[in-house]
Amino acid sequence: MDLDLKARQRAASLNRQYQGVDSEEFLRALIEDEFPGKVAIVSSFGTESALLLALAARVNRDVPIIFLDTGHHFPETLAYRDVVQRRLGLTNLRTIKAAASALADRDPDAALWQFDTDACCSLRKVEPLQDAIHEFDALISGRKHSHGALRSFMPRIEAVDGLIKLDPIADWSPERVEEAYEALDLPRHPLISRGYRSVGCRPCTAPASDALDPRAGRWVGQNKTECGIHRAGRVEQGRSDPIERPALHAAS
Ligand code: SF4
């Protein structure tokens, strides 16, 4: 059967089965029953990322976590990634980068973001992710309806080009997220205290005063709200290679 059709049928079936099921129970079912060994979490290690990772770690600390290192991250984000990994005892963090040859070819001065942010996101995020997920049938992320724009009405389960995309905490409100951070004593991204609401790459992220918009400060002044990774599905293998897998930290 066509992979895309198969994924769409699976997504429809999962939607029927897990409609109304609590996020933690849903996450456990995805990791343990539905996609054992075939699901990964994609995390930006941004301002709300630790919550989904903490919930996943309660199920299985070995679940693969994919972090896309664009080369343009704030050093604070890289440090935060390591803090969260240690705190939660995540044993399978995979830091993925674009291939050096692709960067040399298409963005030799690391300045593509100044001229074409879509091309830069494709080169540094979307394509490396596509090349890193061939072993998986499903990807989990922490998008929420409260993020607004396209995320306001996204389904909790969908199929994109043969891959199942899952957002177990899609319906969590900012207040519920905050309560969970307190209850679980999760570390905060260091840039929150400097006025950042949402944190992506340094050139494309600014502090924001809009307390009502959790995505404020991203691609300011542009008609762009997403980098494109959440629309990334299956592609042919071999465009670039994941080149870094940091040493694993023991659980703390
Ligand atoms: S967010 Fe900005 S710097 Fe990061 S990959 Fe996209 S365009 Fe490039």
CSV table of C-alpha atoms and ligand atoms in Angstrom, one decimal:
chain,number,residue,atom,x,y,z
A,1,MET,CA,0.0,0.0,0.0
A,2,ASP,CA,1.1,3.6,-0.7
A,3,LEU,CA,3.0,4.9,2.3
A,4,ASP,CA,1.1,8.1,2.4
A,5,LEU,CA,-2.3,6.4,2.3
A,6,LYS,CA,-1.2,4.0,5.0
A,7,ALA,CA,-0.1,6.8,7.3
A,8,ARG,CA,-3.4,8.7,6.7
A,9,GLN,CA,-5.3,5.6,7.6
A,10,ARG,CA,-3.2,5.1,10.7
A,11,ALA,CA,-3.7,8.7,11.7
A,12,ALA,CA,-7.5,8.4,11.3
A,13,SER,CA,-7.5,5.2,13.4
A,14,LEU,CA,-5.4,6.8,16.1
A,15,ASN,CA,-7.7,9.8,16.2
A,16,ARG,CA,-10.7,7.5,16.8
A,17,GLN,CA,-8.9,5.5,19.4
A,18,TYR,CA,-7.3,8.3,21.5
A,19,GLN,CA,-9.9,11.0,21.2
A,20,GLY,CA,-10.3,12.6,24.6
A,21,VAL,CA,-7.5,10.5,26.1
A,22,ASP,CA,-5.3,12.5,28.6
A,23,SER,CA,-2.0,13.7,27.3
A,24,GLU,CA,0.2,11.6,29.5
A,25,GLU,CA,-1.7,8.4,28.9
A,26,PHE,CA,-1.7,9.2,25.1
A,27,LEU,CA,2.1,9.8,25.2
A,28,ARG,CA,2.7,6.5,27.0
A,29,ALA,CA,0.5,4.7,24.5
A,30,LEU,CA,2.4,6.2,21.6
A,31,ILE,CA,5.9,5.4,23.0
A,32,GLU,CA,5.1,1.9,24.5
A,33,ASP,CA,2.3,0.5,22.4
A,34,GLU,CA,1.7,2.2,19.1
A,35,PHE,CA,5.3,3.0,17.9
A,36,PRO,CA,7.8,1.1,20.1
A,37,GLY,CA,11.3,2.0,18.8
A,38,LYS,CA,9.8,3.8,15.9
A,39,VAL,CA,8.9,7.2,17.3
A,40,ALA,CA,11.1,10.2,18.2
A,41,ILE,CA,10.5,13.6,19.8
A,42,VAL,CA,11.6,16.7,17.9
A,43,SER,CA,12.6,19.4,20.4
A,44,SER,CA,14.0,23.0,19.9
A,45,PHE,CA,14.9,23.2,23.6
A,46,GLY,CA,12.9,26.5,23.6
A,47,THR,CA,11.0,28.1,26.4
A,48,GLU,CA,8.3,25.4,26.8
A,49,SER,CA,10.3,22.3,25.6
A,50,ALA,CA,11.1,20.8,29.0
A,51,LEU,CA,7.5,20.0,29.7
A,52,LEU,CA,7.0,17.5,26.9
A,53,LEU,CA,10.4,16.0,27.5
A,54,ALA,CA,9.7,15.6,31.2
A,55,LEU,CA,6.4,13.8,30.4
A,56,ALA,CA,8.2,11.6,27.9
A,57,ALA,CA,11.0,10.8,30.4
A,58,ARG,CA,8.4,9.5,32.8
A,59,VAL,CA,7.5,6.9,30.2
A,60,ASN,CA,10.9,6.1,28.8
A,61,ARG,CA,14.2,8.1,29.2
A,62,ASP,CA,15.6,6.3,26.1
A,63,VAL,CA,13.1,7.7,23.6
A,64,PRO,CA,15.1,9.4,20.8
A,65,ILE,CA,15.1,13.2,21.1
A,66,ILE,CA,16.1,15.1,17.9
A,67,PHE,CA,17.6,18.6,18.2
A,68,LEU,CA,18.4,20.5,15.1
A,69,ASP,CA,21.6,22.5,15.6
A,70,THR,CA,21.3,25.2,12.9
A,71,GLY,CA,24.6,26.8,13.8
A,72,HIS,CA,22.7,29.9,14.7
A,73,HIS,CA,21.4,29.0,18.1
A,74,PHE,CA,21.9,31.2,21.2
A,75,PRO,CA,24.7,29.7,23.4
A,76,GLU,CA,22.1,29.8,26.1
A,77,THR,CA,19.9,27.3,24.2
A,78,LEU,CA,22.8,24.9,23.8
A,79,ALA,CA,23.6,25.2,27.5
A,80,TYR,CA,19.9,24.7,28.3
A,81,ARG,CA,19.7,21.6,26.2
A,82,ASP,CA,22.5,20.1,28.2
A,83,VAL,CA,20.9,21.1,31.5
A,84,VAL,CA,17.5,19.6,30.5
A,85,GLN,CA,19.1,16.4,29.3
A,86,ARG,CA,21.0,15.9,32.6
A,87,ARG,CA,18.0,16.9,34.7
A,88,LEU,CA,15.6,14.5,33.0
A,89,GLY,CA,18.2,11.8,32.4
A,90,LEU,CA,17.5,11.6,28.7
A,91,THR,CA,19.8,9.0,27.2
A,92,ASN,CA,19.1,9.3,23.5
A,93,LEU,CA,19.6,13.0,22.5
A,94,ARG,CA,20.6,13.3,18.9
A,95,THR,CA,21.9,16.6,17.8
A,96,ILE,CA,21.5,16.9,14.0
A,97,LYS,CA,23.2,19.4,11.7
A,98,ALA,CA,23.2,20.1,8.0
A,99,ALA,CA,26.0,18.4,6.1
A,100,ALA,CA,29.1,20.6,5.9
A,101,SER,CA,29.1,20.2,2.1
A,102,ALA,CA,25.5,21.5,1.8
A,103,LEU,CA,26.4,24.5,4.0
A,104,ALA,CA,29.5,25.3,2.0
A,105,ASP,CA,27.6,25.1,-1.2
A,106,ARG,CA,24.5,27.0,-0.3
A,107,ASP,CA,25.4,29.2,2.6
A,108,PRO,CA,29.2,29.6,2.7
A,109,ASP,CA,29.0,32.9,4.7
A,110,ALA,CA,26.3,31.7,7.1
A,111,ALA,CA,24.3,34.8,6.0
A,112,LEU,CA,21.5,33.2,4.0
A,113,TRP,CA,19.0,34.1,6.8
A,114,GLN,CA,19.6,37.8,5.8
A,115,PHE,CA,18.2,37.2,2.3
A,116,ASP,CA,15.9,34.2,2.4
A,117,THR,CA,14.7,32.8,5.7
A,118,ASP,CA,12.7,30.1,4.0
A,119,ALA,CA,15.8,28.8,2.2
A,120,CYS,CA,17.9,29.0,5.3
A,121,CYS,CA,15.3,27.1,7.4
A,122,SER,CA,15.1,24.5,4.6
A,123,LEU,CA,18.9,24.0,4.5
A,124,ARG,CA,19.5,24.1,8.3
A,125,LYS,CA,16.3,22.5,9.7
A,126,VAL,CA,13.9,20.8,7.3
A,127,GLU,CA,16.4,18.9,5.1
A,128,PRO,CA,18.6,17.6,8.0
A,129,LEU,CA,15.4,16.5,9.8
A,130,GLN,CA,14.1,14.7,6.8
A,131,ASP,CA,17.5,12.9,6.5
A,132,ALA,CA,17.5,11.9,10.1
A,133,ILE,CA,14.1,10.4,10.5
A,134,HIS,CA,14.1,7.4,8.1
A,135,GLU,CA,14.1,4.9,11.0
A,136,PHE,CA,10.9,6.4,12.4
A,137,ASP,CA,7.2,6.0,11.6
A,138,ALA,CA,6.1,8.9,13.8
A,139,LEU,CA,7.4,12.2,15.3
A,140,ILE,CA,6.2,13.9,18.5
A,141,SER,CA,6.4,17.6,19.1
A,142,GLY,CA,5.2,20.1,21.6
A,143,ARG,CA,3.1,22.5,19.5
A,144,LYS,CA,0.1,24.0,21.1
A,145,HIS,CA,-3.1,25.6,19.9
A,146,SER,CA,-2.3,28.6,22.2
A,147,HIS,CA,0.7,29.3,19.9
A,148,GLY,CA,-1.8,30.8,17.4
A,149,ALA,CA,-1.5,31.2,13.6
A,150,LEU,CA,-1.5,27.8,11.9
A,151,ARG,CA,-1.2,26.0,15.2
A,152,SER,CA,-4.6,27.3,16.5
A,153,PHE,CA,-6.5,24.5,14.6
A,154,MET,CA,-3.9,21.8,14.1
A,155,PRO,CA,-5.1,18.3,14.9
A,156,ARG,CA,-3.4,16.3,17.7
A,157,ILE,CA,-2.7,13.5,15.2
A,158,GLU,CA,-2.0,13.9,11.5
A,159,ALA,CA,-0.2,12.3,8.6
A,160,VAL,CA,2.3,14.2,6.5
A,161,ASP,CA,3.9,12.6,3.5
A,162,GLY,CA,3.9,9.1,5.0
A,163,LEU,CA,4.8,10.1,8.5
A,164,ILE,CA,2.6,10.4,11.6
A,165,LYS,CA,2.9,13.7,13.4
A,166,LEU,CA,1.7,13.8,17.0
A,167,ASP,CA,1.2,16.7,19.4
A,168,PRO,CA,0.1,15.2,22.7
A,169,ILE,CA,-0.1,18.5,24.6
A,170,ALA,CA,-1.7,20.5,21.8
A,171,ASP,CA,-4.6,21.6,23.9
A,172,TRP,CA,-2.7,22.7,27.0
A,173,SER,CA,-3.3,26.3,28.0
A,174,PRO,CA,-0.4,28.6,29.0
A,175,GLU,CA,-1.7,28.4,32.6
A,176,ARG,CA,-1.6,24.6,32.6
A,177,VAL,CA,1.9,24.7,31.1
A,178,GLU,CA,3.1,27.1,33.8
A,179,GLU,CA,1.5,24.9,36.6
A,180,ALA,CA,3.3,21.9,35.2
A,181,TYR,CA,6.6,23.6,35.2
A,182,GLU,CA,6.1,24.5,38.9
A,183,ALA,CA,4.8,21.1,39.8
A,184,LEU,CA,7.6,19.2,38.1
A,185,ASP,CA,10.2,21.8,39.1
A,186,LEU,CA,11.5,22.1,35.6
A,187,PRO,CA,14.4,24.3,34.6
A,188,ARG,CA,13.6,27.5,32.7
A,189,HIS,CA,15.2,28.6,29.6
A,190,PRO,CA,17.7,31.3,30.6
A,191,LEU,CA,16.5,33.8,28.0
A,192,ILE,CA,13.0,34.0,29.5
A,193,SER,CA,14.4,36.3,32.2
A,194,ARG,CA,15.7,38.6,29.5
A,195,GLY,CA,12.3,39.1,27.9
A,196,TYR,CA,12.1,36.4,25.3
A,197,ARG,CA,8.8,34.6,24.9
A,198,SER,CA,9.8,32.0,22.3
A,199,VAL,CA,13.3,31.1,21.4
A,200,GLY,CA,14.6,30.0,18.0
A,201,CYS,CA,17.7,30.9,16.2
A,202,ARG,CA,19.5,34.1,17.3
A,203,PRO,CA,19.2,36.1,14.1
A,204,CYS,CA,15.4,35.4,13.9
A,205,THR,CA,14.4,35.8,17.5
A,206,ALA,CA,13.8,39.0,19.5
A,207,PRO,CA,12.6,39.8,23.0
A,208,ALA,CA,8.9,40.5,23.0
A,209,SER,CA,6.6,42.4,25.2
A,210,ASP,CA,3.4,40.8,24.0
A,211,ALA,CA,2.5,38.6,27.0
A,212,LEU,CA,-0.5,37.1,25.1
A,213,ASP,CA,1.5,35.7,22.2
A,214,PRO,CA,3.7,32.7,23.2
A,215,ARG,CA,5.4,32.9,19.8
A,216,ALA,CA,6.0,36.7,19.8
A,217,GLY,CA,9.5,37.7,18.7
A,218,ARG,CA,10.0,35.1,16.0
A,219,TRP,CA,10.8,36.3,12.5
A,220,VAL,CA,9.7,39.9,13.5
A,221,GLY,CA,8.6,41.9,10.5
A,222,GLN,CA,8.2,38.9,8.2
A,223,ASN,CA,5.2,37.1,7.1
A,224,LYS,CA,6.6,33.8,8.5
A,225,THR,CA,5.4,31.9,11.6
A,226,GLU,CA,6.9,28.4,11.0
A,227,CYS,CA,10.3,27.1,9.9
A,228,GLY,CA,8.7,24.2,8.0
A,229,ILE,CA,9.9,21.2,10.1
A,230,HIS,CA,6.4,20.3,11.1
A,231,ARG,CA,5.4,19.9,7.4
A,232,ALA,CA,8.4,17.7,6.8
A,233,GLY,CA,7.6,14.1,5.8
A,234,ARG,CA,9.5,11.3,4.2
A,235,VAL,CA,12.0,11.9,1.4
A,236,GLU,CA,14.6,9.9,-0.3
A,237,GLN,CA,17.5,9.0,1.9
A,238,GLY,CA,21.1,10.4,1.6
A,239,ARG,CA,20.9,14.2,1.1
A,240,SER,CA,22.9,15.0,4.2
A,241,ASP,CA,24.2,13.1,7.3
A,242,PRO,CA,23.6,13.5,10.9
A,243,ILE,CA,27.1,14.3,12.1
A,244,GLU,CA,27.0,14.8,15.8
A,245,ARG,CA,25.7,12.6,18.6
A,246,PRO,CA,26.8,14.1,21.9
A,247,ALA,CA,28.0,11.9,24.7
A,248,LEU,CA,25.2,10.5,26.7
A,249,HIS,CA,24.7,11.8,30.3
A,250,ALA,CA,23.7,9.5,33.1
A,251,ALA,CA,20.4,10.0,34.8
A,252,SER,CA,20.5,12.5,37.6
B,1,SF4,S1,15.3,30.4,12.1
B,1,SF4,FE1,16.5,31.9,10.9
B,1,SF4,S2,18.7,31.4,11.3
B,1,SF4,FE2,17.4,29.6,11.9
B,1,SF4,S3,17.4,28.3,10.2
B,1,SF4,FE3,15.6,29.6,10.0
B,1,SF4,S4,16.2,31.4,8.8
B,1,SF4,FE4,18.0,30.3,9.4
